[in-house]
């Protein structure tokens, strides 16, 4: 959303090398002391850091970093990177940047968008210098600066450089695209390498479960598809979701046909099984502009805070106080509860009853 709404022409796709293994314990404790005044939390963290890791029945000391896969490791990494990267990037943007600068980070993977190339190169250079001070370095192969944005395709075509480069972030490949109306947008599609790897894993598992009953196979494949849809079912990614379902359907048909030398699994019967067990891909997530749209009362640009993925008007978005109509005689929302309940026909009955009980107690 930031690339579409802000002046972003260059994107720094960065990845921290060995983020969990390279965290300095002294620096992490210092960050925790800065944020928490409770010494019990600090002492607990100091005991947890050198606790070590138990792998295959053998204990290994943990002299630096946090164990990758531990329950508290992501939290510790975010606390450390918040001071190392987030606060420093915000201060750098206010002091040195000539144009717009946006940053999006999730754990050790982050991207930074710039309006000017010299800002991007300077940020990259100073970021490498800062990483050396805190014992964290950028991955040389996964960190790159690319031209990306609403004007990238036009400018690269003018210079005969081909299409703009793409970058991978959080399981999606981000590309420069256009809507049906010709407006610039960022398309997100499943990373091809991860899609092939997942399909190969499903194929291998189907081979091992070849002689399972068909209902058990169908129930398992249904859970695989639903889990895939819950993350990758974003707008403009429907084609790859369909490819994922059709490939699993083809693998399942091949597996059922290998059960016997004289199979009776025709495509008509396979279509019936797929209709029963393999759900078609829906789009479960809204557009980023809708999900991140936040508004508040009055004319402020932040008017009604809705949960991610919710839609205006559904019962879960009803606010018991704000959505009550004003009582004309007394001009305030608390009075005339019965009149308000008659007017609010769209509100859930349970919420109205709960509000009436609260007002009766008052």
Tab-separated table of C-alpha atoms in Angstrom:
chain	number	residue	atom	x	y	z
A	1	UNK	CA	0.000	0.000	0.000
A	2	UNK	CA	2.879	2.369	0.754
A	3	UNK	CA	4.392	1.774	-2.693
A	4	UNK	CA	1.082	2.592	-4.367
A	5	UNK	CA	0.263	5.695	-2.324
A	6	UNK	CA	3.711	7.207	-1.725
A	7	UNK	CA	6.454	8.379	-4.072
A	8	UNK	CA	8.531	5.195	-4.125
A	9	UNK	CA	10.877	4.599	-7.059
A	10	UNK	CA	13.543	2.360	-5.500
A	11	UNK	CA	13.220	-0.614	-3.148
A	12	UNK	CA	15.965	-2.031	-0.934
A	13	UNK	CA	15.204	-5.716	-0.435
A	14	UNK	CA	17.293	-6.687	2.599
A	15	UNK	CA	17.735	-9.779	4.722
A	16	UNK	CA	19.730	-10.129	7.934
A	17	UNK	CA	22.253	-12.959	7.888
A	18	UNK	CA	21.962	-15.194	10.935
A	19	UNK	CA	19.638	-12.860	12.810
A	20	UNK	CA	18.826	-15.255	15.642
A	21	UNK	CA	22.377	-16.576	15.962
A	22	UNK	CA	24.115	-13.177	15.928
A	23	UNK	CA	22.137	-11.313	18.599
A	24	UNK	CA	24.433	-9.969	21.300
A	25	UNK	CA	23.227	-10.940	24.785
A	26	UNK	CA	24.546	-7.777	26.427
A	27	UNK	CA	22.834	-5.597	23.823
A	28	UNK	CA	19.551	-7.486	24.217
A	29	UNK	CA	19.603	-7.118	28.013
A	30	UNK	CA	20.297	-3.412	27.598
A	31	UNK	CA	17.290	-3.061	25.290
A	32	UNK	CA	15.087	-4.885	27.800
A	33	UNK	CA	16.260	-2.694	30.673
A	34	UNK	CA	15.478	0.365	28.576
A	35	UNK	CA	11.904	-0.819	28.031
A	36	UNK	CA	11.087	-2.560	31.320
A	37	UNK	CA	11.679	-1.244	34.828
A	38	UNK	CA	10.836	-4.584	36.424
A	39	UNK	CA	14.122	-6.244	37.368
A	40	UNK	CA	12.429	-9.630	37.606
A	41	UNK	CA	11.821	-9.580	33.853
A	42	UNK	CA	15.459	-8.618	33.252
A	43	UNK	CA	16.774	-11.389	35.513
A	44	UNK	CA	14.494	-13.940	33.895
A	45	UNK	CA	15.817	-12.959	30.469
A	46	UNK	CA	19.410	-13.149	31.700
A	47	UNK	CA	18.801	-16.696	32.924
A	48	UNK	CA	17.021	-17.738	29.745
A	49	UNK	CA	19.640	-16.529	27.236
A	50	UNK	CA	22.528	-18.864	28.284
A	51	UNK	CA	20.197	-21.791	28.963
A	52	UNK	CA	21.308	-23.613	25.799
A	53	UNK	CA	19.517	-25.926	23.395
A	54	UNK	CA	18.559	-29.586	23.760
A	55	UNK	CA	18.860	-31.445	20.426
A	56	UNK	CA	18.580	-35.212	20.065
A	57	UNK	CA	19.038	-35.659	23.790
A	58	UNK	CA	22.277	-33.630	23.908
A	59	UNK	CA	22.666	-30.221	25.503
A	60	UNK	CA	24.494	-27.490	23.570
A	61	UNK	CA	25.584	-24.196	25.109
A	62	UNK	CA	24.187	-20.966	23.690
A	63	UNK	CA	26.893	-18.348	24.133
A	64	UNK	CA	25.421	-15.834	21.681
A	65	UNK	CA	22.161	-15.406	19.860
A	66	UNK	CA	18.836	-17.044	20.585
A	67	UNK	CA	17.831	-20.610	19.664
A	68	UNK	CA	16.029	-20.571	16.337
A	69	UNK	CA	12.671	-22.215	16.818
A	70	UNK	CA	12.386	-21.235	20.467
A	71	UNK	CA	9.125	-19.792	21.710
A	72	UNK	CA	10.685	-16.520	22.873
A	73	UNK	CA	13.243	-16.114	20.072
A	74	UNK	CA	10.988	-14.042	17.747
A	75	UNK	CA	10.121	-11.691	20.601
A	76	UNK	CA	13.784	-11.273	21.552
A	77	UNK	CA	14.753	-10.648	17.915
A	78	UNK	CA	12.025	-8.017	17.515
A	79	UNK	CA	13.107	-6.241	20.696
A	80	UNK	CA	16.698	-6.105	19.496
A	81	UNK	CA	15.882	-5.105	15.907
A	82	UNK	CA	13.471	-2.427	17.064
A	83	UNK	CA	16.346	-0.457	18.580
A	84	UNK	CA	18.919	-1.498	15.996
A	85	UNK	CA	16.834	-0.867	12.884
A	86	UNK	CA	13.389	0.637	13.422
A	87	UNK	CA	14.243	3.604	15.633
A	88	UNK	CA	17.458	4.313	13.739
A	89	UNK	CA	15.672	4.209	10.351
A	90	UNK	CA	12.987	6.593	11.591
A	91	UNK	CA	15.622	9.020	12.873
A	92	UNK	CA	17.625	8.724	9.630
A	93	UNK	CA	14.514	9.422	7.557
A	94	UNK	CA	13.790	12.612	9.460
A	95	UNK	CA	17.344	13.952	9.337
A	96	UNK	CA	18.906	12.914	6.021
A	97	UNK	CA	16.260	11.777	3.532
A	98	UNK	CA	15.401	14.173	0.707
A	99	UNK	CA	12.236	12.347	-0.362
A	100	UNK	CA	9.734	9.817	0.886
A	101	UNK	CA	11.045	6.768	2.750
A	102	UNK	CA	8.944	3.799	3.894
A	103	UNK	CA	10.055	0.681	5.763
A	104	UNK	CA	8.257	-2.622	6.352
A	105	UNK	CA	9.863	-5.253	8.573
A	106	UNK	CA	8.819	-8.715	9.702
A	107	UNK	CA	11.374	-10.416	11.967
A	108	UNK	CA	14.696	-10.445	10.099
A	109	UNK	CA	13.249	-9.742	6.634
A	110	UNK	CA	12.507	-6.136	5.683
A	111	UNK	CA	12.176	-3.818	2.687
A	112	UNK	CA	12.765	-0.076	2.445
A	113	UNK	CA	11.264	2.139	-0.251
A	114	UNK	CA	12.898	5.376	-1.424
A	115	UNK	CA	11.965	8.197	-3.740
A	116	UNK	CA	15.557	8.995	-4.761
A	117	UNK	CA	18.356	6.585	-5.564
A	118	UNK	CA	21.040	8.553	-3.715
A	119	UNK	CA	18.965	8.254	-0.529
A	120	UNK	CA	18.777	4.486	-1.022
A	121	UNK	CA	22.520	4.118	-1.587
A	122	UNK	CA	23.369	6.277	1.396
A	123	UNK	CA	20.933	4.381	3.625
A	124	UNK	CA	22.413	1.058	2.492
A	125	UNK	CA	25.950	2.236	3.153
A	126	UNK	CA	25.203	3.632	6.604
A	127	UNK	CA	23.116	0.578	7.473
A	128	UNK	CA	26.090	-1.681	6.781
A	129	UNK	CA	28.258	0.475	9.021
A	130	UNK	CA	25.679	0.336	11.792
A	131	UNK	CA	25.257	-3.419	11.473
A	132	UNK	CA	28.961	-3.896	12.110
A	133	UNK	CA	28.652	-2.072	15.438
A	134	UNK	CA	25.881	-4.304	16.783
A	135	UNK	CA	27.264	-7.635	15.468
A	136	UNK	CA	24.545	-8.047	12.821
A	137	UNK	CA	25.294	-8.080	9.081
A	138	UNK	CA	23.181	-8.038	5.926
A	139	UNK	CA	23.096	-11.088	3.715
A	140	UNK	CA	25.212	-10.192	0.638
A	141	UNK	CA	23.264	-12.419	-1.792
A	142	UNK	CA	19.741	-11.614	-0.588
A	143	UNK	CA	20.199	-7.838	-0.228
A	144	UNK	CA	19.785	-5.779	-3.393
A	145	UNK	CA	18.553	-2.413	-4.643
A	146	UNK	CA	15.991	-2.507	-7.460
A	147	UNK	CA	13.995	0.058	-9.400
A	148	UNK	CA	10.363	-0.435	-8.478
A	149	UNK	CA	7.270	1.745	-8.429
A	150	UNK	CA	4.561	3.340	-10.511
A	151	UNK	CA	7.011	4.905	-12.980
A	152	UNK	CA	9.560	2.069	-13.073
A	153	UNK	CA	8.098	0.269	-16.110
A	154	UNK	CA	7.839	3.466	-18.166
A	155	UNK	CA	11.359	4.612	-17.349
A	156	UNK	CA	12.947	1.228	-17.991
A	157	UNK	CA	11.121	0.931	-21.318
A	158	UNK	CA	12.477	4.314	-22.305
A	159	UNK	CA	16.017	3.085	-21.541
A	160	UNK	CA	15.440	-0.328	-23.194
A	161	UNK	CA	16.106	-2.193	-19.927
A	162	UNK	CA	13.096	-4.495	-19.911
A	163	UNK	CA	10.528	-4.995	-17.191
A	164	UNK	CA	11.137	-3.866	-13.608
A	165	UNK	CA	12.694	-6.412	-11.269
A	166	UNK	CA	10.621	-8.227	-8.668
A	167	UNK	CA	11.294	-8.957	-5.014
A	168	UNK	CA	10.135	-11.684	-2.621
A	169	UNK	CA	8.697	-10.775	0.753
A	170	UNK	CA	6.749	-12.914	3.224
A	171	UNK	CA	6.122	-15.740	0.768
A	172	UNK	CA	4.931	-13.533	-2.093
A	173	UNK	CA	6.621	-12.263	-5.237
A	174	UNK	CA	5.818	-8.566	-5.669
A	175	UNK	CA	5.614	-7.271	-9.229
A	176	UNK	CA	4.640	-4.012	-10.913
A	177	UNK	CA	1.223	-4.425	-12.482
A	178	UNK	CA	-1.874	-2.490	-13.533
A	179	UNK	CA	-5.562	-2.761	-12.780
A	180	UNK	CA	-8.279	-3.065	-15.382
A	181	UNK	CA	-8.543	0.705	-15.433
A	182	UNK	CA	-4.826	1.062	-16.170
A	183	UNK	CA	-3.919	2.231	-12.670
A	184	UNK	CA	-0.634	1.133	-11.117
A	185	UNK	CA	-0.786	-1.570	-8.485
A	186	UNK	CA	1.534	-4.061	-6.800
A	187	UNK	CA	0.602	-7.631	-7.604
A	188	UNK	CA	1.361	-10.341	-5.058
A	189	UNK	CA	1.697	-13.925	-6.207
A	190	UNK	CA	3.004	-17.074	-4.586
A	191	UNK	CA	6.748	-17.586	-4.869
A	192	UNK	CA	7.219	-20.177	-7.632
A	193	UNK	CA	9.989	-22.037	-5.828
A	194	UNK	CA	7.906	-22.487	-2.675
A	195	UNK	CA	4.892	-23.545	-4.742
A	196	UNK	CA	6.901	-26.277	-6.493
A	197	UNK	CA	8.412	-27.412	-3.192
A	198	UNK	CA	4.982	-27.691	-1.551
A	199	UNK	CA	3.517	-29.605	-4.488
A	200	UNK	CA	6.430	-32.037	-4.458
A	201	UNK	CA	5.920	-32.629	-0.725
A	202	UNK	CA	2.212	-33.327	-1.314
A	203	UNK	CA	3.068	-35.732	-4.133
A	204	UNK	CA	5.535	-37.671	-1.992
A	205	UNK	CA	3.063	-37.900	0.875
A	206	UNK	CA	0.356	-39.154	-1.483
A	207	UNK	CA	2.657	-41.945	-2.612
A	208	UNK	CA	3.111	-43.075	0.988
A	209	UNK	CA	-0.637	-42.863	1.629
A	210	UNK	CA	-1.598	-44.544	-1.636
A	211	UNK	CA	-3.691	-47.313	-0.074
A	212	UNK	CA	-5.538	-45.135	2.394
A	213	UNK	CA	-9.319	-45.051	1.959
A	214	UNK	CA	-10.457	-42.347	-0.424
A	215	UNK	CA	-12.372	-40.393	2.270
A	216	UNK	CA	-9.236	-40.189	4.434
A	217	UNK	CA	-7.142	-39.053	1.489
A	218	UNK	CA	-9.756	-36.470	0.540
A	219	UNK	CA	-9.990	-35.126	4.100
A	220	UNK	CA	-6.213	-34.744	4.279
A	221	UNK	CA	-5.994	-33.002	0.883
A	222	UNK	CA	-8.832	-30.717	1.880
A	223	UNK	CA	-6.929	-29.625	4.989
A	224	UNK	CA	-3.831	-28.983	2.849
A	225	UNK	CA	-5.787	-26.788	0.432
A	226	UNK	CA	-7.570	-24.847	3.174
A	227	UNK	CA	-4.292	-24.161	4.962
A	228	UNK	CA	-2.771	-22.924	1.704
A	229	UNK	CA	-5.777	-20.698	0.973
A	230	UNK	CA	-5.760	-19.097	4.411
A	231	UNK	CA	-2.384	-17.511	3.709
A	232	UNK	CA	-2.067	-17.165	-0.056
A	233	UNK	CA	-5.680	-16.298	-0.967
A	234	UNK	CA	-4.965	-12.609	-1.606
A	235	UNK	CA	-6.370	-10.497	-4.443
A	236	UNK	CA	-4.793	-11.069	-7.880
A	237	UNK	CA	-3.346	-14.427	-6.836
A	238	UNK	CA	-6.298	-16.544	-7.926
A	239	UNK	CA	-4.528	-18.017	-10.963
A	240	UNK	CA	-1.771	-19.615	-8.876
A	241	UNK	CA	-4.330	-20.855	-6.351
A	242	UNK	CA	-6.131	-22.599	-9.207
A	243	UNK	CA	-2.827	-24.081	-10.400
A	244	UNK	CA	-2.190	-25.422	-6.899
A	245	UNK	CA	-5.616	-27.104	-6.735
A	246	UNK	CA	-5.479	-28.528	-10.268
A	247	UNK	CA	-1.994	-29.960	-9.713
A	248	UNK	CA	-3.060	-31.649	-6.480
A	249	UNK	CA	-6.095	-33.031	-8.295
A	250	UNK	CA	-3.845	-34.473	-11.029
A	251	UNK	CA	-1.456	-35.992	-8.456
A	252	UNK	CA	-4.382	-37.561	-6.626
A	253	UNK	CA	-5.725	-39.069	-9.842
A	254	UNK	CA	-2.318	-40.542	-10.669
A	255	UNK	CA	-2.041	-42.013	-7.173
A	256	UNK	CA	-5.472	-43.634	-7.338
A	257	UNK	CA	-4.704	-45.097	-10.738
A	258	UNK	CA	-1.484	-46.666	-9.438
A	259	UNK	CA	-3.426	-48.720	-6.922
A	260	UNK	CA	-4.200	-51.352	-9.521
A	261	UNK	CA	-3.167	-52.263	-13.045
A	262	UNK	CA	-6.807	-52.157	-14.157
A	263	UNK	CA	-8.051	-48.926	-12.659
A	264	UNK	CA	-11.528	-47.498	-13.023
A	265	UNK	CA	-10.618	-43.930	-12.132
A	266	UNK	CA	-11.941	-41.908	-15.053
A	267	UNK	CA	-11.833	-38.139	-15.179
A	268	UNK	CA	-15.613	-37.990	-14.733
A	269	UNK	CA	-15.278	-39.825	-11.434
A	270	UNK	CA	-12.206	-37.746	-10.516
A	271	UNK	CA	-14.157	-34.522	-11.104
A	272	UNK	CA	-16.847	-35.779	-8.732
A	273	UNK	CA	-14.249	-36.558	-6.046
A	274	UNK	CA	-12.613	-33.161	-6.517
A	275	UNK	CA	-15.971	-31.447	-6.238
A	276	UNK	CA	-16.561	-33.226	-2.937
A	277	UNK	CA	-13.126	-33.021	-1.298
A	278	UNK	CA	-11.085	-30.299	-3.024
A	279	UNK	CA	-12.594	-26.855	-2.390
A	280	UNK	CA	-12.198	-24.253	-5.093
A	281	UNK	CA	-9.921	-21.322	-4.241
A	282	UNK	CA	-11.663	-18.270	-2.767
A	283	UNK	CA	-10.183	-14.846	-2.065
A	284	UNK	CA	-10.104	-14.614	1.736
A	285	UNK	CA	-8.095	-11.417	2.251
A	286	UNK	CA	-9.145	-7.901	1.249
A	287	UNK	CA	-7.072	-5.438	-0.718
A	288	UNK	CA	-4.348	-3.712	1.323
A	289	UNK	CA	-6.085	-0.356	0.891
A	290	UNK	CA	-9.220	-1.808	2.511
A	291	UNK	CA	-7.440	-3.698	5.280
A	292	UNK	CA	-5.273	-0.756	6.333
A	293	UNK	CA	-8.030	1.816	5.924
A	294	UNK	CA	-8.464	3.373	9.377
A	295	UNK	CA	-10.784	6.274	10.126
A	296	UNK	CA	-12.040	7.971	13.266
A	297	UNK	CA	-14.820	10.340	14.240
A	298	UNK	CA	-15.394	13.652	12.576
A	299	UNK	CA	-13.282	14.638	9.613
A	300	UNK	CA	-10.123	12.965	10.862
A	301	UNK	CA	-8.525	10.453	8.474
A	302	UNK	CA	-8.684	7.805	11.228
A	303	UNK	CA	-12.432	7.230	11.819
A	304	UNK	CA	-13.517	3.647	12.542
A	305	UNK	CA	-10.991	0.997	13.560
A	306	UNK	CA	-12.026	-2.353	12.105
A	307	UNK	CA	-10.375	-5.711	12.555
A	308	UNK	CA	-8.262	-6.971	9.617
A	309	UNK	CA	-10.432	-8.563	6.978
A	310	UNK	CA	-13.717	-7.187	8.332
A	311	UNK	CA	-16.295	-5.425	6.226
A	312	UNK	CA	-18.262	-2.338	7.167
A	313	UNK	CA	-21.801	-3.186	8.193
A	314	UNK	CA	-21.391	-6.715	9.527
A	315	UNK	CA	-22.719	-7.381	13.063
A	316	UNK	CA	-19.224	-7.733	14.522
A	317	UNK	CA	-18.453	-4.095	13.688
A	318	UNK	CA	-21.353	-2.639	15.653
A	319	UNK	CA	-20.259	-0.184	18.341
A	320	UNK	CA	-22.778	-0.092	21.223
A	321	UNK	CA	-22.209	3.591	21.995
A	322	UNK	CA	-21.142	5.287	18.792
A	323	UNK	CA	-23.818	3.736	16.559
A	324	UNK	CA	-26.753	4.599	18.818
A	325	UNK	CA	-28.862	7.357	17.193
A	326	UNK	CA	-29.271	10.597	19.097
A	327	UNK	CA	-32.468	11.059	21.045
A	328	UNK	CA	-34.090	14.175	19.629
A	329	UNK	CA	-35.731	15.442	22.834
A	330	UNK	CA	-32.661	15.164	25.091
A	331	UNK	CA	-29.907	15.151	22.424
A	332	UNK	CA	-27.693	12.500	23.993
A	333	UNK	CA	-27.161	8.825	23.291
A	334	UNK	CA	-27.762	7.261	26.701
A	335	UNK	CA	-31.459	8.107	27.039
A	336	UNK	CA	-34.426	6.461	25.337
A	337	UNK	CA	-33.028	2.957	25.145
A	338	UNK	CA	-36.308	1.433	23.901
A	339	UNK	CA	-36.560	4.049	21.135
A	340	UNK	CA	-32.965	3.319	20.128
A	341	UNK	CA	-33.623	-0.427	20.013
A	342	UNK	CA	-36.590	0.089	17.722
A	343	UNK	CA	-34.576	2.277	15.365
A	344	UNK	CA	-31.490	0.051	15.248
A	345	UNK	CA	-32.981	-2.824	13.265
A	346	UNK	CA	-29.595	-3.727	11.750
A	347	UNK	CA	-27.865	-4.236	15.116
A	348	UNK	CA	-27.569	-7.727	16.627
A	349	UNK	CA	-30.265	-8.602	19.121
A	350	UNK	CA	-27.762	-9.894	21.646
A	351	UNK	CA	-25.786	-6.653	21.561
A	352	UNK	CA	-28.970	-4.588	21.987
A	353	UNK	CA	-30.071	-6.682	24.950
A	354	UNK	CA	-26.653	-6.413	26.546
A	355	UNK	CA	-26.691	-2.630	26.117
A	356	UNK	CA	-30.172	-2.415	27.628
A	357	UNK	CA	-29.029	-4.413	30.677
A	358	UNK	CA	-26.082	-2.077	31.149
A	359	UNK	CA	-28.315	0.975	31.000
A	360	UNK	CA	-30.791	-0.544	33.462
A	361	UNK	CA	-27.937	-1.119	35.923
A	362	UNK	CA	-26.949	2.538	35.569
